[in-house]
Amino acid sequence: MFKKTLVAVSLAAASLASATAMAAENVDLLIKNATVLTMDEDKNVYEKGLVAVKENKIVAVTDGSDLKEFEAKKVIDADGDIVMPGLINTHTHVSMTVFRSLADDVPDRLHRYIFPLESKLVTRDMVRIGAQLGNVEMLKGGVTTYADMYYFEDEVAKTVDEIGMRAILGETVIKFPVADAANAEEGIKYAVNFIEEYKDHPRITPAFAPHAPYTNTTETLQKITELSKKYDVPVLIHLAESDREDQVIAERSGGMSPVEYMADIGALTPNLVGAHVINVSDSDIELLKKHDVGIAHNMSANIKSAKGVSPALKMFDDGLRIGLGTDGPMSGNTISTLDEFNQVAKVHKLVNKDRAAMPPMKVVEMATIGAARALHMEDTIGSLEVGKLADIIVIDTKAPNMVPVYNPYSALVYSAYAANVKHTIVDGQILMKDRTMTTVDEDKIRNEALAFADKVRKTVIESGEVVQ
Amino acid sequence: MFKKTLVAVSLAAASLASATAMAAENVDLLIKNATVLTMDEDKNVYEKGLVAVKENKIVAVTDGSDLKEFEAKKVIDADGDIVMPGLINTHTHVSMTVFRSLADDVPDRLHRYIFPLESKLVTRDMVRIGAQLGNVEMLKGGVTTYADMYYFEDEVAKTVDEIGMRAILGETVIKFPVADAANAEEGIKYAVNFIEEYKDHPRITPAFAPHAPYTNTTETLQKITELSKKYDVPVLIHLAESDREDQVIAERSGGMSPVEYMADIGALTPNLVGAHVINVSDSDIELLKKHDVGIAHNMSANIKSAKGVSPALKMFDDGLRIGLGTDGPMSGNTISTLDEFNQVAKVHKLVNKDRAAMPPMKVVEMATIGAARALHMEDTIGSLEVGKLADIIVIDTKAPNMVPVYNPYSALVYSAYAANVKHTIVDGQILMKDRTMTTVDEDKIRNEALAFADKVRKTVIESGEVVQ
């Protein structure tokens, strides 16, 4: 098995004539001397490869033998470091960074702690401050695109626009009063306005985010399905996540599972991205595949809350659209997908009682092109291929935890920290260089978050009001 | 629950009159403005605390109100960062860093891959080169003391002596020919020589390391037990780790478990530290407690190899001496205990189906004073208390993944990366300052490891000889 992997790596170097065909002479950015993990269909790996970028697109990915054919405005000498597609976080609530490490292990935490906390503290300011911090955390951890579900998503959008990353931003719709809507109907209106405002943004895809099947009515879910078709936008939802959800939906539907119910009401569509998808049967999985639904697998949050392990490996092997997510920073608690790698690989081995289950290459696939598939964005992002958008990260292989690298997939999954990401490039722009942000002031963002945290301390900790 | 934690944190600040009693005026090192996690018996936390060090010992740990009473040669302003006891890695094979990411998921890997690999490549040079790299990785990840089992441990000892850290180094004894001994008898001789050489080293405790019950004879295990009493040194062993071990020992002993067998032959003593301890019954656990055996819990390696989850939470709650280990870099694959925190907390929640199981404070305890107890070193290390050795780490709380910190235990367990360790102090000496090593040349060490990795590639990958 090991030998085969190595052979695959070596063979890759021989098969690149085609990749060089589109190589341009004058490029904006050239990354050279890299261990290039393309994550293309053949999983080509180039040992001393290069990636060339013109404007916001990749124009060459090669073994580096044609290095002299490029004239570049900017050159990054990777010096053997791993160069790979930017990570895609398929599920988070970015603004919740400001609540991270609050009341971590409270039973029934969503209903007993988080919803009451949010009813007190979610404001436009909170959403902006938390998103700014989370964007920095993700970019420093190699995440170049993320899918978000929260309130005041127009505030999140402004931060994404400013910092330069890519995102699908889902405005939450839920049946009880929340910070930006008194009910689901108002939530839908908010979402529609947001969608109309951001529909044509080059890096932001606005979306609907009905919180979950059990926290919305059938009518709301159907209306959102209709509108998502009309506007051709994604629908992000928590799906098949908890026993509570199973019970509520079974009562509502006469015994259906959440997935069956969603299919029954016409809400399973290719626009849908379901997060978690833990409590699913084989027939539920077939339904999800049939309707081409995307799936966000959030191992870290799911085991922290003792909800169980999603059959993500089976769904991946069955050809479903599935990628890794982190869930929000009150759940995971970090939001760089790299932090999931280790746990995804190992916990699936544990529950499958098979050390060969969920090998590193699958984990990396689920964080890149697999995650792009989950968000139906595989034509534009998720791999390093000519014509794709230039979302690229460089991973430091000289940090002591990364030495040596016999197998780059293993090194990424079993050894790498998010803090080993050295440079992050989105849409052709270097947003982090040598661990330093280039488009925002990290100190200012941190200080704003710390000031907000003081407010949280005063509001909910010192008063003790939120704990029930 | 959350409220209680916070109250505990606040109350701590009120109860320090006693801690200041020994405060000296002139000290060598003063760390101030720190969130001090003492990990003392009351788990005192000081929010703007200080730690003072004279020579190699802690002379004050306070809430900082007496800051003006100290004159220090060196001052570290922690600026709110977390200051805590250095982490103690209770089980590793440090020299195997040079093999990291080789053949990760091969079935029956130890016997089919690792032993053959080692028979070709383990030399004095390999042990030294791997240990140098691993020491740097551990110190940069906040590990100040580790327990090691390998060959040529005198080479490991030289690297530990040079870099300035603390270690229990166990020379392996095993029944088949290995790099430094043709059989167990020679292994014991090697170990005795090593023990005699290092018996009086201030930071190194030499030890015996019989590989496992099933890879040694009863005679060997009994002889080592005797000698460990004679020399008053620890015995490090892999124990109750695998089904294979269960079978071999059951055949040898007429149906006993490995723990029962070890008790039966007189090899369960307070000198013993058993690594893994997965396949144990409640009565095995009682035996381990009765004989005051130390236990190394290696979550990451155990689930990566799909061996299962040790009942570590039960053993901890039952009052056994148990601490966290990482296992070797071919197993885990990183060797900073901080990398285990997240997985230890979450996987125990998963298997116990209880999100409140294994709370962060227990995880941090198992990495510090709990790990010290596992190694029978709790009188000298594992907590920040007056009179203890000055093994101290500072964790950066300004990295975006660490912001904000409402609860320092949560932040450490659910958010921190090993790369968030800012300074590492062992025996009163700052061995890493602002992520830079002070006593060794990290670049030189890395380059030596990379050169050795090239040799590994040529020997076992390109030839394909080792894969069976």
XYZ file of C-alpha atoms in Angstrom, chain A:
468
model
C 0.000 0.000 0.000
C 2.718 2.413 0.985
C 4.707 1.541 -2.102
C 1.707 2.217 -4.293
C 1.292 5.678 -2.831
C 4.880 6.504 -3.553
C 4.627 5.166 -7.071
C 1.591 7.351 -7.621
C 3.600 10.353 -6.535
C 6.470 9.504 -8.865
C 4.333 8.700 -11.882
C 2.623 12.056 -11.590
C 5.806 13.800 -12.537
C 5.809 12.054 -15.894
C 2.351 13.046 -17.058
C 2.336 16.777 -17.416
C 2.770 17.588 -21.029
C -0.904 18.492 -21.190
C -0.775 20.687 -18.119
C 1.838 22.942 -19.670
C -0.137 23.615 -22.840
C -1.745 26.808 -21.537
C 1.397 28.155 -19.819
C 1.638 31.893 -20.365
C 4.929 33.739 -20.493
C 3.918 36.822 -18.522
C 2.141 36.028 -15.312
C 1.263 37.962 -12.183
C 2.333 35.377 -9.626
C 4.576 32.352 -9.871
C 5.018 29.796 -7.091
C 8.029 27.598 -7.781
C 10.025 24.740 -6.220
C 6.854 23.427 -4.637
C 5.493 20.044 -3.675
C 2.289 20.659 -5.617
C -0.795 18.713 -4.546
C -3.131 19.461 -7.401
C -6.161 17.540 -6.063
C -7.140 17.161 -9.717
C -8.949 14.067 -10.915
C -5.740 12.006 -11.113
C -4.426 13.447 -7.851
C -1.264 14.521 -9.600
C 1.574 15.530 -7.293
C 4.578 17.440 -8.664
C 7.683 17.247 -6.530
C 9.428 20.385 -7.749
C 6.404 21.895 -9.398
C 5.111 25.336 -10.149
C 1.801 27.151 -10.200
C 1.344 30.290 -12.291
C -1.421 32.851 -11.815
C -2.667 35.602 -14.090
C -5.135 38.045 -12.564
C -7.422 35.816 -10.485
C -6.927 32.549 -12.365
C -4.512 29.668 -12.510
C -2.784 29.579 -15.899
C -0.269 26.778 -15.335
C 0.318 23.861 -12.983
C 3.384 21.859 -13.967
C 6.297 19.757 -12.770
C 8.507 22.826 -12.986
C 10.595 21.706 -15.945
C 9.212 24.695 -17.874
C 10.129 27.192 -15.147
C 12.174 29.323 -17.525
C 9.158 29.949 -19.730
C 7.557 32.256 -17.156
C 8.142 35.924 -16.431
C 6.349 36.831 -13.208
C 5.659 40.099 -11.394
C 5.770 38.263 -8.067
C 7.604 35.033 -7.326
C 7.217 32.808 -4.279
C 10.001 30.251 -3.908
C 8.261 27.485 -1.953
C 11.591 25.753 -1.267
C 9.914 22.340 -1.245
C 6.905 23.379 0.825
C 3.479 21.958 0.043
C 1.367 24.030 -2.353
C -2.277 23.025 -2.583
C -5.771 24.342 -3.188
C -7.128 26.655 -0.503
C -9.249 24.824 2.052
C -13.017 25.142 1.840
C -14.921 25.207 5.114
C -18.413 23.970 4.241
C -20.079 24.966 7.504
C -19.483 27.605 10.141
C -20.996 30.498 12.073
C -18.036 32.799 11.793
C -19.290 35.639 13.978
C -19.505 33.392 17.026
C -15.733 33.653 17.519
C -16.500 36.305 20.133
C -18.303 33.661 22.224
C -15.580 31.013 21.955
C -14.821 29.093 25.192
C -18.113 30.105 26.858
C -19.959 27.309 28.666
C -18.458 24.588 26.537
C -19.945 21.410 27.917
C -23.430 22.414 29.096
C -26.012 19.720 28.323
C -28.643 20.695 25.707
C -26.415 23.719 25.115
C -28.069 25.104 21.980
C -31.431 25.565 23.620
C -30.341 26.181 27.207
C -27.389 28.429 26.574
C -26.700 29.554 23.020
C -30.157 30.756 21.945
C -30.607 32.806 25.176
C -27.051 34.151 24.830
C -27.724 35.204 21.252
C -31.013 36.874 22.144
C -29.025 39.189 24.414
C -25.876 39.792 22.463
C -26.300 39.415 18.712
C -26.118 42.833 17.062
C -24.742 44.178 13.797
C -21.603 45.117 15.671
C -21.163 41.681 17.182
C -21.615 40.041 13.793
C -19.034 42.307 12.182
C -16.491 42.014 15.008
C -16.790 38.243 15.191
C -16.602 37.793 11.428
C -13.487 39.948 11.156
C -11.734 37.800 13.736
C -12.956 34.553 12.209
C -11.889 35.582 8.715
C -8.363 36.173 9.997
C -8.352 32.842 11.833
C -9.519 31.007 8.713
C -7.111 32.700 6.315
C -4.226 32.065 8.733
C -5.353 28.432 8.802
C -5.558 28.092 5.028
C -9.310 28.456 4.528
C -9.977 30.471 1.404
C -13.738 29.843 1.034
C -16.357 29.248 3.697
C -20.082 28.667 3.985
C -21.665 30.615 6.826
C -25.048 30.623 8.555
C -25.900 33.482 10.892
C -27.764 36.763 11.359
C -27.007 40.136 9.752
C -25.132 38.322 6.991
C -24.754 41.617 5.142
C -22.300 42.561 7.899
C -20.383 39.331 7.333
C -20.419 40.106 3.613
C -18.786 43.487 4.182
C -15.937 41.846 6.106
C -15.458 39.171 3.423
C -15.449 41.821 0.735
C -12.883 43.869 2.623
C -10.456 41.103 3.517
C -10.645 39.533 0.043
C -11.749 35.968 0.725
C -14.531 33.888 -0.810
C -17.772 32.848 0.927
C -21.286 31.546 0.668
C -23.206 33.553 3.231
C -26.547 32.217 4.397
C -28.993 34.506 6.187
C -30.696 32.535 8.949
C -34.449 31.921 8.944
C -35.949 30.507 12.141
C -39.417 30.425 13.606
C -38.786 32.359 16.806
C -37.727 35.997 17.261
C -34.028 36.626 16.626
C -31.828 39.685 16.428
C -32.626 40.620 12.855
C -36.145 39.250 12.397
C -39.265 38.813 14.534
C -40.276 35.621 12.755
C -39.501 33.413 9.761
C -41.371 35.660 7.340
C -39.213 38.631 8.283
C -36.148 36.408 8.103
C -37.030 35.494 4.532
C -37.470 39.164 3.643
C -34.088 39.953 5.179
C -32.526 37.135 3.202
C -34.114 38.233 -0.080
C -32.852 41.795 0.367
C -29.400 40.471 1.150
C -29.466 38.176 -1.866
C -30.513 40.973 -4.176
C -27.732 43.169 -2.817
C -24.941 40.583 -3.211
C -26.158 38.481 -6.138
C -23.436 39.778 -8.470
C -20.495 39.996 -6.081
C -17.461 38.265 -7.609
C -16.457 36.428 -4.393
C -19.632 36.314 -2.302
C -22.579 34.022 -2.930
C -25.583 35.067 -0.840
C -27.854 32.265 0.344
C -30.826 31.273 2.451
C -30.103 29.518 5.726
C -33.201 27.996 7.295
C -31.805 26.937 10.682
C -33.082 23.347 10.591
C -36.177 21.378 9.595
C -37.432 21.233 13.196
C -36.964 24.950 13.884
C -38.937 25.971 10.803
C -42.421 25.123 9.517
C -43.084 23.114 6.388
C -44.415 26.270 4.756
C -41.229 28.201 5.460
C -39.049 25.405 4.144
C -41.124 25.156 0.976
C -41.150 28.889 0.424
C -37.356 29.036 0.775
C -37.003 26.153 -1.671
C -39.073 28.086 -4.225
C -37.133 31.294 -3.698
C -33.797 29.524 -3.941
C -34.824 28.281 -7.373
C -36.018 31.728 -8.403
C -32.770 33.397 -7.317
C -30.582 30.377 -8.100
C -28.846 30.526 -4.717
C -27.842 27.873 -2.181
C -29.858 26.850 0.853
C -27.745 26.060 3.918
C -29.392 24.050 6.688
C -28.586 21.911 9.752
C -29.883 18.461 8.843
C -30.261 15.139 10.664
C -28.181 16.493 13.517
C -29.896 15.430 16.737
C -32.339 13.100 18.425
C -34.498 16.117 19.270
C -34.786 16.922 15.558
C -35.698 13.292 14.804
C -38.512 13.419 17.374
C -40.008 16.732 16.290
C -39.954 15.768 12.621
C -41.326 12.278 13.272
C -44.241 13.836 15.165
C -44.833 16.388 12.436
C -44.610 13.941 9.549
C -46.095 10.762 10.916
C -42.830 8.989 11.484
C -40.487 10.216 8.764
C -36.786 10.846 9.247
C -35.660 14.449 8.689
C -34.227 13.507 5.286
C -37.424 11.690 4.228
C -39.481 14.647 5.395
C -37.344 17.124 3.449
C -37.703 14.958 0.330
C -41.437 14.642 0.926
C -42.025 18.403 1.096
C -39.871 19.010 -1.984
C -37.029 20.667 -0.087
C -34.239 18.293 -1.120
C -32.713 20.001 -4.147
C -29.249 20.489 -5.630
C -29.267 23.932 -3.991
C -29.324 22.389 -0.542
C -26.247 21.975 1.650
C -27.015 19.969 4.782
C -24.691 20.307 7.757
C -23.899 17.395 10.087
C -26.115 14.635 8.573
C -25.433 12.255 11.457
C -28.725 10.439 11.985
C -29.221 8.970 8.516
C -30.101 5.499 7.296
C -28.884 3.943 4.066
C -32.145 4.943 2.388
C -31.714 8.532 3.638
C -28.265 8.504 2.045
C -29.779 7.304 -1.230
C -32.288 10.172 -1.115
C -29.521 12.705 -0.517
C -27.609 11.312 -3.471
C -30.652 11.188 -5.740
C -31.405 14.858 -5.070
C -27.727 15.862 -5.447
C -27.626 17.467 -1.999
C -24.324 18.805 -0.643
C -23.154 17.682 2.792
C -20.955 19.360 5.403
C -19.204 16.907 7.715
C -18.209 18.505 11.044
C -16.401 15.825 13.021
C -14.930 17.952 15.756
C -18.191 19.621 16.779
C -20.192 16.420 16.446
C -18.024 14.450 18.834
C -17.560 17.367 21.234
C -21.334 17.478 21.652
C -21.425 13.638 21.853
C -23.961 13.599 19.009
C -22.179 10.761 17.241
C -20.229 10.210 14.054
C -21.780 10.889 10.671
C -21.452 8.030 8.148
C -19.340 10.453 6.139
C -16.988 7.800 4.841
C -19.842 5.797 3.363
C -21.351 8.937 1.841
C -18.000 9.881 0.347
C -17.432 6.387 -1.039
C -20.993 6.297 -2.391
C -20.177 9.389 -4.440
C -22.188 11.965 -2.531
C -21.129 15.599 -2.534
C -19.459 15.814 0.884
C -16.803 18.068 2.341
C -15.377 19.047 5.701
C -16.692 21.857 7.841
C -15.742 23.075 11.290
C -19.101 24.258 12.611
C -18.995 27.488 14.600
C -16.340 28.537 17.103
C -18.644 27.741 20.051
C -18.938 24.210 18.689
C -15.575 23.036 17.328
C -13.999 25.387 18.674
C -11.576 26.449 15.975
C -12.615 27.208 12.422
C -9.656 26.212 10.278
C -10.538 23.039 8.423
C -6.992 21.773 8.931
C -7.857 21.277 12.602
C -10.409 18.660 11.527
C -8.027 16.517 9.453
C -6.506 14.550 12.274
C -9.834 13.856 13.958
C -11.630 12.981 10.720
C -8.976 10.428 9.779
C -8.679 8.889 13.214
C -12.256 8.798 14.453
C -13.479 7.111 11.276
C -10.752 4.479 11.791
C -11.942 4.037 15.364
C -15.629 3.647 14.576
C -14.917 1.444 11.554
C -12.401 -0.617 13.611
C -10.052 -0.407 10.616
C -6.774 1.517 10.576
C -6.888 1.646 6.782
C -10.278 3.417 6.773
C -10.374 7.110 5.834
C -6.823 7.375 4.489
C -5.207 10.831 4.410
C -5.838 11.395 0.708
C -9.599 11.152 1.233
C -9.433 13.618 4.104
C -7.539 16.135 1.978
C -10.003 15.547 -0.859
C -12.925 16.241 1.488
C -11.302 19.536 2.476
C -10.649 20.715 -1.084
C -12.342 19.416 -4.237
C -14.823 17.375 -2.178
C -15.824 20.467 -0.236
C -16.122 22.367 -3.516
C -18.483 19.635 -4.733
C -20.522 19.912 -1.519
C -21.036 23.592 -2.322
C -21.527 22.922 -6.064
C -18.456 25.031 -6.794
C -16.189 22.310 -8.194
C -15.991 23.976 -11.590
C -14.274 27.044 -10.194
C -12.428 26.080 -6.986
C -11.154 23.062 -5.018
C -8.172 21.995 -7.122
C -5.123 23.480 -8.779
C -5.988 23.266 -12.458
C -5.631 25.598 -15.385
C -8.654 27.871 -15.648
C -9.680 27.618 -12.023
C -9.742 30.539 -9.607
C -6.393 31.128 -7.907
C -7.174 30.075 -4.317
C -3.869 28.575 -3.182
C -2.108 27.887 0.094
C 1.489 27.127 0.988
C 2.220 24.863 3.970
C 5.526 25.144 5.825
C 7.216 21.748 5.784
C 10.175 22.902 7.872
C 8.338 23.272 11.166
C 9.638 20.504 13.442
C 6.244 18.747 13.571
C 6.293 18.484 9.751
C 9.776 17.012 9.308
C 10.237 14.826 7.297
C 7.550 14.524 4.610
C 7.655 11.086 2.969
C 3.995 11.362 2.052
C 2.454 14.832 1.773
C -1.105 13.632 2.460
C 0.000 11.911 5.651
C 1.987 14.939 6.693
C -1.019 17.222 6.200
C -3.477 14.971 7.978
C -1.444 13.532 10.839
C 1.150 16.242 11.470
C 0.153 19.700 10.277
C -1.228 22.493 12.429
C -3.302 25.322 10.988
C -0.412 27.489 12.154
C 1.859 25.714 9.636
C 0.084 27.545 6.792
C 2.648 30.024 5.523
C 0.917 31.936 2.723
C -2.748 32.157 1.709
C -3.832 33.358 -1.714
C -7.433 34.048 -2.713
C -8.522 35.115 -6.171
C -4.891 35.664 -7.091
C -4.218 38.021 -4.170
C -1.832 37.132 -1.342
C -4.001 37.738 1.733
C -1.509 36.269 4.205
C 2.230 36.315 3.593
C 4.630 34.710 6.078
C 1.812 34.572 8.673
C 1.079 38.301 8.305
C -2.259 39.591 7.026
C -1.933 41.931 4.067
C -5.399 43.444 3.674
C -6.504 44.022 7.265
C -4.985 45.117 10.572
C -4.951 41.971 12.712
C -4.130 43.819 15.952
C -7.041 46.179 15.503
C -9.394 43.283 14.784
C -8.200 41.377 17.848
C -8.522 44.404 20.100
C -12.077 45.009 18.929
C -12.922 41.372 19.676
C -11.314 41.566 23.122
C -13.292 44.718 23.918
C -16.483 42.939 22.874
C -15.506 39.969 25.054
C -15.373 42.324 28.042
C -18.944 43.297 27.262
C -19.896 39.613 27.127
C -18.278 39.066 30.511
C -20.275 41.895 32.017
C -23.534 40.922 30.370
C -23.701 37.202 30.808
C -20.985 36.017 33.132
C -20.952 38.499 35.981
C -24.742 38.703 36.008
C -25.091 34.947 35.540
C -28.321 35.628 33.677
C -27.878 33.307 30.755
C -27.139 30.094 32.592
C -30.436 28.364 33.202
